Coordinates of C-alpha atoms in Angstrom, one line a residue:
Chain A
X1 CA 51.7 -60.0 -66.7
X2 CA 50.4 -57.4 -64.4
X3 CA 51.6 -55.1 -61.7
X4 CA 49.8 -54.5 -58.4
X5 CA 48.0 -51.1 -58.1
X6 CA 49.7 -48.9 -55.6
X7 CA 47.9 -48.9 -52.2
X8 CA 47.0 -45.4 -51.1
X9 CA 48.5 -44.6 -47.7
X10 CA 46.1 -44.0 -44.9
X11 CA 46.3 -40.2 -45.0
X12 CA 48.5 -38.1 -47.2
X13 CA 49.2 -34.4 -46.6
X14 CA 47.7 -32.4 -49.5
X15 CA 50.7 -30.1 -49.4
X16 CA 53.8 -32.3 -49.4
X17 CA 56.6 -31.5 -46.9
X18 CA 58.9 -30.4 -49.8
X19 CA 56.5 -27.5 -50.5
X20 CA 56.4 -26.6 -46.8
X21 CA 60.1 -25.8 -46.4
X22 CA 59.7 -22.1 -46.9
X23 CA 56.9 -19.7 -46.3
X24 CA 55.8 -16.9 -44.0
X25 CA 54.3 -16.1 -40.6
X26 CA 50.6 -15.2 -39.8
X27 CA 51.6 -11.5 -40.1
X28 CA 53.0 -12.2 -43.5
X29 CA 49.7 -14.0 -44.5
X30 CA 47.8 -10.9 -43.4
X31 CA 50.1 -8.6 -45.4
X32 CA 49.7 -10.7 -48.5
X33 CA 45.9 -10.8 -48.1
X34 CA 45.7 -7.0 -47.6
X35 CA 47.9 -6.4 -50.7
X36 CA 45.9 -8.9 -52.7
X37 CA 42.6 -7.4 -51.7
X38 CA 43.8 -3.9 -52.7
X39 CA 45.0 -5.1 -56.1
X40 CA 41.7 -6.9 -56.5
X41 CA 39.8 -3.7 -55.6
X42 CA 41.8 -1.9 -58.3
X43 CA 41.0 -4.4 -61.1
X44 CA 37.6 -5.9 -60.1
X45 CA 35.7 -2.8 -59.2
X46 CA 33.0 -3.6 -61.7
X47 CA 32.1 -6.8 -59.8
X48 CA 32.3 -5.0 -56.5
X49 CA 29.3 -2.9 -57.6
X50 CA 27.2 -5.9 -58.5
X51 CA 28.3 -7.6 -55.2
X52 CA 27.1 -4.7 -53.0
X53 CA 23.8 -4.7 -54.9
X54 CA 23.1 -8.2 -53.6
X55 CA 22.9 -6.8 -50.1
X56 CA 20.6 -4.0 -50.8
X57 CA 18.5 -4.7 -47.7
X58 CA 21.4 -4.8 -45.3
X59 CA 22.0 -1.9 -42.9
X60 CA 24.5 0.6 -44.4
X61 CA 24.1 -0.9 -47.9
X62 CA 23.2 2.4 -49.6
X63 CA 26.3 4.0 -48.2
X64 CA 28.5 1.1 -49.2
X65 CA 26.9 1.1 -52.7
X66 CA 27.6 4.8 -53.1
X67 CA 31.2 4.4 -52.0
X68 CA 31.8 1.4 -54.3
X69 CA 30.2 3.2 -57.2
X70 CA 32.5 6.2 -56.6
X71 CA 35.5 3.9 -56.4
X72 CA 34.4 2.2 -59.6
X73 CA 34.2 5.6 -61.3
X74 CA 37.7 6.4 -60.2
X75 CA 39.0 3.1 -61.5
X76 CA 37.2 3.6 -64.8
X77 CA 38.8 7.1 -65.0
X78 CA 42.2 5.5 -64.6
X79 CA 41.4 2.9 -67.2
X80 CA 41.7 0.0 -64.7
X81 CA 38.3 -1.5 -65.6
X82 CA 39.4 -2.1 -69.2
X83 CA 41.2 -5.4 -68.7
X84 CA 38.2 -6.7 -66.8
X85 CA 35.7 -5.6 -69.5
X86 CA 38.0 -6.8 -72.3
X87 CA 38.4 -10.3 -70.8
X88 CA 34.7 -10.6 -69.9
X89 CA 33.5 -9.6 -73.4
X90 CA 36.1 -11.9 -75.0
X91 CA 34.8 -14.8 -73.0
X92 CA 31.2 -13.9 -73.8
X93 CA 32.1 -14.0 -77.5
X94 CA 33.7 -17.5 -77.0
X95 CA 30.6 -18.7 -75.1
X96 CA 28.3 -17.6 -78.0
X97 CA 30.5 -18.9 -80.7
X98 CA 29.0 -21.7 -82.9
X99 CA 30.8 -24.4 -84.8
X100 CA 30.8 -22.2 -87.9
X101 CA 32.9 -19.6 -86.1
X102 CA 30.1 -17.1 -85.8
X103 CA 27.7 -16.5 -82.9
X104 CA 25.4 -19.4 -82.0
X105 CA 21.7 -19.2 -82.9
Chain B
X1 CA 29.2 -17.6 -47.6
X2 CA 31.0 -19.1 -50.6
X3 CA 34.8 -19.1 -51.0
X4 CA 34.9 -17.3 -54.4
X5 CA 33.1 -14.2 -53.2
X6 CA 34.1 -10.8 -51.9
X7 CA 32.2 -11.6 -48.7
X8 CA 34.5 -14.5 -47.9
X9 CA 37.5 -12.4 -48.7
X10 CA 36.5 -9.8 -46.2
X11 CA 35.7 -12.5 -43.6
X12 CA 39.1 -14.1 -44.2
X13 CA 40.9 -10.7 -43.8
X14 CA 39.4 -10.4 -40.4
X15 CA 40.4 -13.9 -39.4
X16 CA 44.0 -13.4 -40.8
X17 CA 44.2 -10.1 -38.8
X18 CA 43.1 -11.8 -35.6
X19 CA 45.5 -14.7 -36.1
X20 CA 48.4 -12.3 -36.8
X21 CA 47.5 -10.1 -33.8
X22 CA 47.4 -13.0 -31.4
X23 CA 51.1 -13.9 -32.1
X24 CA 52.1 -17.1 -30.2
X25 CA 48.9 -17.4 -28.1
X26 CA 47.7 -20.7 -29.6
X27 CA 44.7 -21.2 -27.3
X28 CA 43.4 -17.8 -28.2
X29 CA 43.9 -18.5 -31.9
X30 CA 41.8 -21.6 -31.6
X31 CA 39.1 -19.7 -29.8
X32 CA 39.1 -17.1 -32.6
X33 CA 38.9 -19.9 -35.2
X34 CA 35.9 -21.5 -33.4
X35 CA 34.1 -18.1 -33.3
X36 CA 34.9 -17.5 -37.0
X37 CA 33.7 -21.0 -37.9
X38 CA 30.4 -20.6 -36.2
X39 CA 30.0 -17.1 -37.8
X40 CA 30.8 -18.8 -41.2
X41 CA 28.2 -21.5 -40.5
X42 CA 25.6 -19.0 -39.2
X43 CA 25.9 -17.1 -42.6
X44 CA 23.7 -19.9 -44.0
X45 CA 21.3 -20.3 -41.1
X46 CA 22.2 -19.5 -37.5
X47 CA 19.7 -22.0 -36.1
X48 CA 21.8 -24.9 -37.2
X49 CA 24.8 -23.7 -35.1
X50 CA 23.0 -25.3 -32.2
X51 CA 22.9 -28.6 -34.1
X52 CA 26.6 -28.3 -34.8
X53 CA 27.3 -27.6 -31.2
X54 CA 25.1 -30.5 -30.0
X55 CA 26.9 -32.8 -32.4
X56 CA 30.2 -31.7 -31.0
X57 CA 29.0 -32.1 -27.4
X58 CA 27.8 -35.7 -28.2
X59 CA 31.2 -36.7 -29.5
X60 CA 33.1 -34.9 -26.8
X61 CA 31.1 -36.5 -24.0
X62 CA 31.2 -40.0 -25.6
X63 CA 35.0 -39.7 -25.9
X64 CA 35.3 -38.9 -22.2
X65 CA 32.9 -41.7 -21.2
X66 CA 34.7 -44.2 -23.3
X67 CA 38.0 -43.3 -21.7
X68 CA 36.5 -43.4 -18.2
X69 CA 34.4 -46.6 -18.5
X70 CA 36.6 -48.9 -20.5
X71 CA 34.3 -51.9 -19.7
X72 CA 31.2 -50.2 -21.1
X73 CA 32.8 -48.6 -24.1
X74 CA 30.9 -50.6 -26.6
X75 CA 27.4 -49.4 -25.5
X76 CA 28.7 -45.8 -25.2
X77 CA 30.0 -46.0 -28.8
X78 CA 26.7 -47.5 -29.9
X79 CA 24.7 -44.7 -28.3
X80 CA 26.9 -41.9 -29.7
X81 CA 26.9 -43.3 -33.2
X82 CA 23.2 -43.8 -33.0
X83 CA 22.6 -40.2 -32.0
X84 CA 24.8 -39.0 -34.9
X85 CA 23.0 -41.2 -37.3
X86 CA 19.6 -40.2 -36.0
X87 CA 20.4 -36.5 -36.5
X88 CA 21.6 -37.2 -40.0
X89 CA 18.7 -39.4 -40.7
X90 CA 16.1 -37.0 -39.5
X91 CA 17.4 -34.0 -41.4
X92 CA 18.4 -35.8 -44.5
X93 CA 16.2 -38.8 -45.0
X94 CA 12.9 -38.2 -43.1
X95 CA 11.1 -36.7 -46.1
X96 CA 12.4 -39.4 -48.4
X97 CA 11.3 -42.2 -46.1
X98 CA 7.9 -40.5 -45.5
X99 CA 7.3 -40.1 -49.3
X100 CA 8.4 -43.7 -50.0
X101 CA 6.2 -45.1 -47.2
X102 CA 3.2 -43.1 -48.6
X103 CA 3.8 -44.3 -52.1
X104 CA 4.0 -47.9 -50.8
X105 CA 0.8 -47.4 -48.9
X106 CA -0.8 -46.1 -52.1
X107 CA 0.4 -49.1 -54.1
X108 CA -1.0 -51.4 -51.4
X109 CA -4.3 -49.5 -51.5
X110 CA -4.0 -48.5 -47.9
X111 CA -5.7 -45.2 -47.1
X112 CA -3.3 -44.0 -44.3
X113 CA -0.7 -41.4 -45.0
X114 CA 2.2 -40.1 -42.9
X115 CA 2.4 -36.3 -42.6
X116 CA 5.0 -34.7 -44.8
X117 CA 7.1 -32.2 -42.8
X118 CA 9.6 -30.8 -45.4
X119 CA 12.7 -30.7 -43.2
X120 CA 15.3 -28.1 -44.2
X121 CA 18.7 -29.8 -44.8
X122 CA 21.5 -28.1 -42.8
X123 CA 24.5 -27.4 -45.0
X124 CA 27.4 -29.8 -44.3
X125 CA 25.5 -32.0 -41.9
X126 CA 26.9 -35.2 -43.6
X127 CA 30.4 -33.9 -43.2
X128 CA 30.3 -32.9 -39.5
X129 CA 28.4 -36.1 -38.7
X130 CA 31.2 -38.1 -40.3
X131 CA 33.7 -36.1 -38.3
X132 CA 31.8 -36.9 -35.1
X133 CA 31.5 -40.6 -35.8
X134 CA 35.2 -40.8 -36.9
X135 CA 36.3 -39.3 -33.5
X136 CA 34.2 -41.6 -31.3
X137 CA 35.2 -44.7 -33.2
X138 CA 38.9 -43.7 -33.2
X139 CA 38.7 -43.2 -29.4
X140 CA 37.0 -46.6 -29.0
X141 CA 39.6 -48.3 -31.1
X142 CA 42.5 -46.5 -29.3
X143 CA 43.6 -44.8 -32.6
X144 CA 43.4 -41.3 -31.0
X145 CA 43.8 -40.0 -27.5
X146 CA 40.6 -38.8 -25.9
X147 CA 40.1 -35.1 -26.4
X148 CA 39.8 -33.4 -23.0
X149 CA 39.6 -29.8 -24.2
X150 CA 36.1 -28.7 -25.3
X151 CA 37.7 -26.0 -27.5
X152 CA 39.7 -28.5 -29.5
X153 CA 36.5 -30.6 -30.1
X154 CA 34.6 -27.5 -31.2
X155 CA 37.3 -26.6 -33.6
X156 CA 37.7 -30.1 -34.9
X157 CA 34.0 -30.3 -35.7
X158 CA 33.5 -26.8 -37.0
X159 CA 36.8 -25.6 -38.6
X160 CA 35.4 -23.4 -41.4
X161 CA 37.5 -24.5 -44.4
X162 CA 36.2 -28.0 -44.3
X163 CA 32.9 -27.5 -42.5
X164 CA 30.4 -27.5 -45.3
X165 CA 31.9 -29.7 -48.0
X166 CA 34.9 -31.5 -46.6
X167 CA 37.5 -33.0 -47.0
X168 CA 36.5 -35.3 -44.2
X169 CA 39.4 -34.8 -41.8
X170 CA 40.0 -37.7 -39.3
X171 CA 40.3 -37.0 -35.6
X172 CA 43.6 -38.9 -35.5
X173 CA 45.0 -36.5 -38.2
X174 CA 43.6 -33.2 -37.0
X175 CA 43.4 -33.3 -33.2
X176 CA 47.2 -33.8 -32.8
X177 CA 47.6 -30.5 -34.7
X178 CA 45.6 -28.8 -32.0
X179 CA 48.0 -30.0 -29.3
X180 CA 50.7 -27.5 -30.1
X181 CA 51.1 -24.8 -32.8
X182 CA 52.8 -25.7 -36.0
X183 CA 56.4 -24.6 -35.9
X184 CA 57.0 -24.6 -39.7
X185 CA 56.5 -21.7 -42.0
X186 CA 53.1 -21.1 -43.7
X187 CA 53.4 -22.3 -47.3
X188 CA 51.9 -19.2 -48.8
X189 CA 53.1 -19.6 -52.4
X190 CA 51.6 -23.1 -52.7
X191 CA 48.4 -21.8 -51.0
X192 CA 48.1 -19.1 -53.6
X193 CA 48.6 -21.5 -56.5
X194 CA 46.0 -23.8 -55.0
X195 CA 43.5 -21.0 -54.6
X196 CA 44.0 -19.6 -58.1
X197 CA 43.8 -23.1 -59.6
X198 CA 40.7 -23.9 -57.6
X199 CA 39.1 -20.6 -58.6
X200 CA 39.7 -21.3 -62.2
X201 CA 38.3 -24.8 -62.0
X202 CA 35.1 -23.5 -60.2
X203 CA 34.5 -20.1 -61.6
X204 CA 35.4 -20.8 -65.2
X205 CA 35.3 -24.5 -66.0
X206 CA 32.5 -25.8 -63.7
X207 CA 30.3 -22.7 -64.0
X208 CA 30.3 -22.5 -67.8
X209 CA 29.9 -26.2 -68.3
X210 CA 27.0 -26.2 -65.9
X211 CA 25.1 -23.2 -67.3
X212 CA 26.1 -23.7 -71.0
X213 CA 25.7 -27.5 -71.4
X214 CA 25.0 -29.8 -68.4
X215 CA 22.1 -28.0 -66.8
X216 CA 20.0 -27.4 -70.0
X217 CA 20.6 -30.9 -71.4
X218 CA 20.0 -32.7 -68.1
X219 CA 16.9 -30.5 -67.6
X220 CA 15.2 -31.6 -70.8
X221 CA 17.1 -34.6 -72.3
X222 CA 14.3 -35.5 -74.8
X223 CA 14.9 -32.1 -76.5
X224 CA 18.4 -33.1 -77.6
X225 CA 20.1 -35.6 -79.8
X226 CA 22.7 -38.2 -78.9
X227 CA 25.7 -36.0 -79.6
X228 CA 24.5 -33.3 -77.1
X229 CA 23.6 -35.9 -74.5
X230 CA 27.0 -37.6 -74.8
X231 CA 28.8 -34.3 -74.5
X232 CA 26.6 -33.2 -71.6
X233 CA 27.5 -36.5 -69.7
X234 CA 31.2 -35.7 -70.3
X235 CA 30.5 -32.1 -69.3
X236 CA 29.0 -33.1 -66.0
X237 CA 31.9 -35.5 -65.3
X238 CA 34.3 -32.6 -65.7
X239 CA 32.0 -30.1 -63.9
X240 CA 31.6 -32.2 -60.8
X241 CA 35.3 -32.9 -60.6
X242 CA 36.2 -29.2 -61.1
X243 CA 33.6 -28.0 -58.7
X244 CA 34.4 -30.4 -55.9
X245 CA 38.2 -30.5 -56.3
X246 CA 38.2 -26.7 -56.5
X247 CA 36.4 -26.5 -53.2
X248 CA 38.9 -29.0 -51.7
X249 CA 41.9 -27.1 -53.1
X250 CA 40.7 -23.9 -51.6
X251 CA 39.9 -25.5 -48.3
X252 CA 43.4 -27.0 -48.2
X253 CA 45.0 -23.6 -49.0
X254 CA 42.8 -21.7 -46.5
X255 CA 43.6 -24.2 -43.8
X256 CA 47.3 -23.9 -44.6
X257 CA 47.1 -20.1 -44.3
X258 CA 45.6 -20.6 -40.9
X259 CA 48.5 -22.9 -40.0
X260 CA 46.9 -26.3 -40.4
X261 CA 47.4 -29.3 -42.6
X262 CA 44.6 -31.1 -44.5
X263 CA 44.7 -34.4 -46.3
X264 CA 44.7 -34.9 -50.0
X265 CA 41.2 -35.5 -51.4
X266 CA 41.6 -35.9 -55.2
X267 CA 44.3 -37.4 -57.3
X268 CA 43.4 -37.2 -61.0
X269 CA 40.5 -39.7 -60.7
X270 CA 39.6 -39.9 -64.4
X271 CA 43.0 -41.4 -65.3
X272 CA 42.1 -44.5 -63.2
X273 CA 42.5 -47.8 -65.0
X274 CA 40.3 -49.8 -62.6
X275 CA 37.2 -48.8 -60.7
X276 CA 39.0 -49.6 -57.5
X277 CA 41.7 -47.2 -58.5
X278 CA 39.1 -44.6 -59.3
X279 CA 38.0 -44.8 -55.6
X280 CA 41.6 -44.4 -54.5
X281 CA 41.7 -41.1 -56.4
X282 CA 38.2 -39.7 -56.0
X283 CA 37.0 -38.0 -52.8
X284 CA 39.7 -39.9 -51.0
X285 CA 38.6 -38.8 -47.6
X286 CA 35.2 -40.2 -48.1
X287 CA 36.3 -43.5 -49.7
X288 CA 38.8 -44.2 -47.0
X289 CA 36.2 -43.2 -44.4
X290 CA 33.8 -45.7 -45.9
X291 CA 36.6 -48.3 -46.1
X292 CA 37.7 -47.9 -42.5
X293 CA 34.4 -47.3 -40.7
X294 CA 32.0 -49.5 -42.8
X295 CA 33.7 -51.9 -45.2
X296 CA 36.2 -53.3 -42.8
X297 CA 33.9 -53.5 -39.8
X298 CA 31.5 -55.5 -42.1
X299 CA 34.3 -58.0 -42.6
X300 CA 36.0 -56.5 -45.6
X301 CA 37.5 -59.2 -47.8
X302 CA 38.3 -61.6 -44.9
X303 CA 35.4 -64.0 -45.1
X304 CA 35.4 -65.3 -48.6
X305 CA 34.4 -64.0 -52.0
X306 CA 30.6 -63.8 -51.6
X307 CA 30.9 -61.9 -48.4
X308 CA 33.4 -59.5 -50.0
X309 CA 31.0 -58.8 -52.8
X310 CA 28.2 -58.3 -50.3
X311 CA 30.4 -55.9 -48.3
X312 CA 31.4 -53.9 -51.3
X313 CA 27.7 -53.6 -52.4
X314 CA 26.6 -52.5 -48.9
X315 CA 29.4 -50.0 -48.6
X316 CA 28.8 -48.4 -51.9
X317 CA 25.0 -48.4 -51.5
X318 CA 25.3 -46.6 -48.2
X319 CA 27.9 -44.3 -49.9
X320 CA 25.3 -43.5 -52.5
X321 CA 22.6 -42.9 -50.0
X322 CA 25.0 -40.6 -48.0
X323 CA 24.9 -38.3 -51.0
X324 CA 21.2 -37.8 -50.8
X325 CA 17.8 -39.4 -50.2
X326 CA 16.6 -40.7 -53.6
X327 CA 16.6 -43.8 -55.7
X328 CA 18.9 -42.2 -58.2
X329 CA 21.7 -42.2 -55.5
X330 CA 20.9 -45.8 -54.6
X331 CA 21.4 -46.7 -58.3
X332 CA 24.6 -44.7 -58.4
X333 CA 25.9 -46.6 -55.4
X334 CA 24.7 -49.9 -56.7
X335 CA 26.5 -49.4 -60.0
X336 CA 29.8 -48.6 -58.2
X337 CA 29.3 -51.4 -55.7
X338 CA 28.4 -53.9 -58.5
X339 CA 31.3 -52.6 -60.7
X340 CA 33.8 -53.1 -57.9
X341 CA 32.4 -56.6 -57.2
X342 CA 32.6 -57.6 -60.9
X343 CA 36.2 -56.3 -61.1
X344 CA 37.1 -58.6 -58.2
X345 CA 35.1 -61.5 -59.6
X346 CA 37.0 -61.2 -62.9
X347 CA 40.3 -60.9 -61.1
X348 CA 40.9 -57.4 -62.5
X349 CA 42.5 -56.1 -59.3
X350 CA 45.8 -55.5 -61.0
X351 CA 46.5 -52.7 -63.5
X352 CA 47.2 -53.6 -67.1
X353 CA 50.8 -53.4 -68.3
X354 CA 50.7 -52.8 -72.1
X355 CA 50.0 -49.3 -73.3
X356 CA 46.9 -50.3 -75.3
X357 CA 45.4 -52.2 -72.4
X358 CA 46.0 -49.1 -70.2
X359 CA 44.3 -46.8 -72.7
X360 CA 41.3 -49.1 -73.2
X361 CA 41.0 -49.7 -69.4
X362 CA 41.1 -45.9 -68.7
X363 CA 38.4 -45.3 -71.4
X364 CA 36.2 -48.1 -70.1
X365 CA 36.4 -47.0 -66.5
X366 CA 35.8 -43.3 -67.4
X367 CA 32.7 -44.2 -69.4
X368 CA 31.4 -46.4 -66.6
X369 CA 31.9 -43.5 -64.2
X370 CA 30.1 -41.1 -66.6
X371 CA 27.2 -43.6 -66.9
X372 CA 26.8 -43.6 -63.1
X373 CA 27.1 -39.8 -63.0
X374 CA 24.0 -39.6 -65.2
X375 CA 21.9 -41.1 -62.4
X376 CA 23.7 -38.9 -59.9
X377 CA 22.9 -35.7 -61.8
X378 CA 19.5 -36.4 -63.3
X379 CA 16.5 -35.0 -61.6
X380 CA 15.2 -38.5 -60.8
X381 CA 15.4 -42.1 -62.0
X382 CA 13.0 -41.6 -64.9
X383 CA 14.9 -38.6 -66.3
X384 CA 18.1 -40.6 -66.1
X385 CA 16.5 -43.5 -68.0
X386 CA 15.3 -41.0 -70.7
X387 CA 18.8 -39.5 -70.9
X388 CA 20.4 -42.9 -71.3
X389 CA 17.9 -44.0 -74.0
X390 CA 18.5 -40.7 -75.8
X391 CA 22.3 -41.4 -76.0
X392 CA 21.5 -44.1 -78.5
X393 CA 19.1 -42.1 -80.7
X394 CA 18.7 -38.9 -82.7
X395 CA 22.3 -38.8 -83.7
X396 CA 21.2 -37.2 -87.0
X397 CA 20.2 -34.0 -85.0
X398 CA 23.9 -33.2 -84.6
X399 CA 25.1 -30.8 -81.9
X400 CA 22.7 -28.1 -80.8
X401 CA 23.7 -27.1 -77.3
X402 CA 27.4 -27.9 -77.0
X403 CA 29.5 -25.2 -78.6
X404 CA 33.2 -25.1 -79.2
X405 CA 33.8 -23.3 -75.9
X406 CA 32.1 -26.0 -73.9
X407 CA 34.0 -28.7 -75.7
X408 CA 37.2 -26.9 -75.1
X409 CA 36.5 -26.7 -71.4
X410 CA 35.8 -30.4 -71.3
X411 CA 39.1 -31.0 -73.0
X412 CA 40.9 -28.7 -70.6
X413 CA 39.3 -30.4 -67.6
X414 CA 40.3 -33.8 -69.0
X415 CA 43.8 -32.7 -69.9
X416 CA 44.3 -31.7 -66.2
X417 CA 43.7 -35.4 -65.3
X418 CA 46.7 -36.5 -67.3
X419 CA 49.1 -33.6 -66.5
X420 CA 51.9 -34.7 -64.1
X421 CA 51.2 -33.0 -60.8
X422 CA 54.8 -32.1 -60.4
X423 CA 54.6 -29.8 -63.5
X424 CA 52.8 -27.2 -61.2
X425 CA 55.5 -27.3 -58.5
X426 CA 57.9 -25.0 -60.3
X427 CA 55.2 -22.4 -60.2
X428 CA 55.1 -22.7 -56.4
X429 CA 58.9 -22.8 -56.2
X430 CA 59.1 -19.6 -58.3
X431 CA 56.5 -17.8 -56.2
X432 CA 58.4 -18.8 -53.1
X433 CA 61.3 -16.7 -54.2
X434 CA 59.1 -13.6 -54.8
X435 CA 58.8 -11.2 -51.9
X436 CA 55.6 -11.3 -49.9
X437 CA 54.2 -8.1 -51.4
X438 CA 54.8 -9.6 -54.9
X439 CA 52.9 -12.7 -54.0
X440 CA 50.0 -10.4 -52.8
X441 CA 50.1 -8.5 -56.1
X442 CA 50.2 -11.8 -58.1
X443 CA 47.3 -13.2 -56.0
X444 CA 45.2 -10.0 -56.5
X445 CA 45.9 -9.9 -60.3
X446 CA 45.3 -13.7 -60.6
X447 CA 41.9 -13.5 -58.7
X448 CA 40.9 -10.5 -60.8
X449 CA 41.7 -12.3 -64.1
X450 CA 39.8 -15.5 -63.0
X451 CA 36.9 -13.3 -61.8
X452 CA 36.8 -11.5 -65.2
X453 CA 36.9 -14.8 -67.1
X454 CA 33.9 -16.2 -65.2
X455 CA 30.3 -15.3 -65.4
X456 CA 28.8 -12.8 -63.0
X457 CA 27.9 -14.4 -59.7
X458 CA 28.9 -17.9 -58.6
X459 CA 26.7 -20.9 -58.2
X460 CA 27.0 -22.8 -54.9
X461 CA 29.3 -25.8 -54.9
X462 CA 27.6 -29.1 -55.8
X463 CA 28.7 -30.8 -52.6
X464 CA 27.0 -28.2 -50.3
X465 CA 23.8 -30.1 -50.7
X466 CA 25.3 -33.3 -49.4

């Protein structure tokens, strides 16, 4: 006894219609992106510093780096870099963990 | 410019601002998206923008000519497809063919050598070539109306979410979306869920599995014992799935945020109980492209068993070579082509019914796919052979490279394959009820968390090199 495998339809929308019933406008998308970026700027300022260092040769890079470092300093003063550092160090410990529970050789 | 970077975020902010500012002016929005897409592509190498524009011009002109000269449409199609394939062949396979010809000459003791040029591979050339061919063939077959607006063709070929790593979007699916603006709302909650899920798969699972297990073990397989090699093979299977499906998820979400629909490209492929089913779930846009533009024109399964096996073999061999110039990709394609042919030969087209048969079939198919991935991932054919030989030796060495974290990531990646997709829908439904600023805050915090969980810096997506 066997059943036939389902034949994939020619093209299926990745986001099905039932998930498209509600949503927003392009202006709403922009608002959401701006808010998301600001929140990301608050909590990911550490990576913002390393990111600007990758463009050290670009015009205006020193100014951008100075601004970003100042921003990161403010965020550190507010204690907002702590979640980032706690998570990253926790994952680093997990990565290094060996089968005995301690760090890998 | 990679999706999971601050650079892309800034780029997308500008695009979103332009789309919002233009309001209902659809033609202007398309023009903005074309400019943004060419800027996105130029971030890798601006020289190749000319190649992309040329490829678009070839398809556009061929479409118009086919519509105008109905009686000569076959030679026009042939010329257009040949130009596309010549471009692809020159950039992707010239070095491989030169090297292979020189090796053959050396074996035959001939003293002539072809000059080696070292052609730079333009990012995404395979994808936009397939878009171009898909359009011309669809116009030839009458499956899509001829595109008479150059702007639409430029956008179809270059739309930045899918430009460098797919999904391969058919002309018959995308061009109608350019006729008139979408009237429905933008599904922002689902887009955020897709982006966060994609980021987690890429930044956390794929990145750590690559750097912590797959890369070191595949780099020196003779230095490791059987257990590490086996886990590295599993790790690569999960890595390539998480890497590629993450890109696709983010591409789908970004296209949705721009007001467009993309097709589904992955459907939990490692739960397949047959190899045929695997190809209905893995890189669906490529497998259906190969089916409709290669397998079926070759005759498909219409001319008897032997020709069906031959057609399967040719399709998968070319599918393998599409991924790159090298014998290892030929082997990968041959294994899948052979596997599909054997499945048909044994009459295994149907799925098993009993639970045990389903479990055994899933395990067998998954391991066959992993075996093929070894050729796909290894540096070359010789390294793949050493890797496979190593799988059956040095088991006494135990596990050296694979730590509990890597094994946990493999298990998480595999668990995702068997989790009902609808389980994630309540999350989208809940987010839909949150006000827009709340979705923005949730997205910002979500991205910050995934960013902190991942290593510093993000490796390029695997499929960029194809």
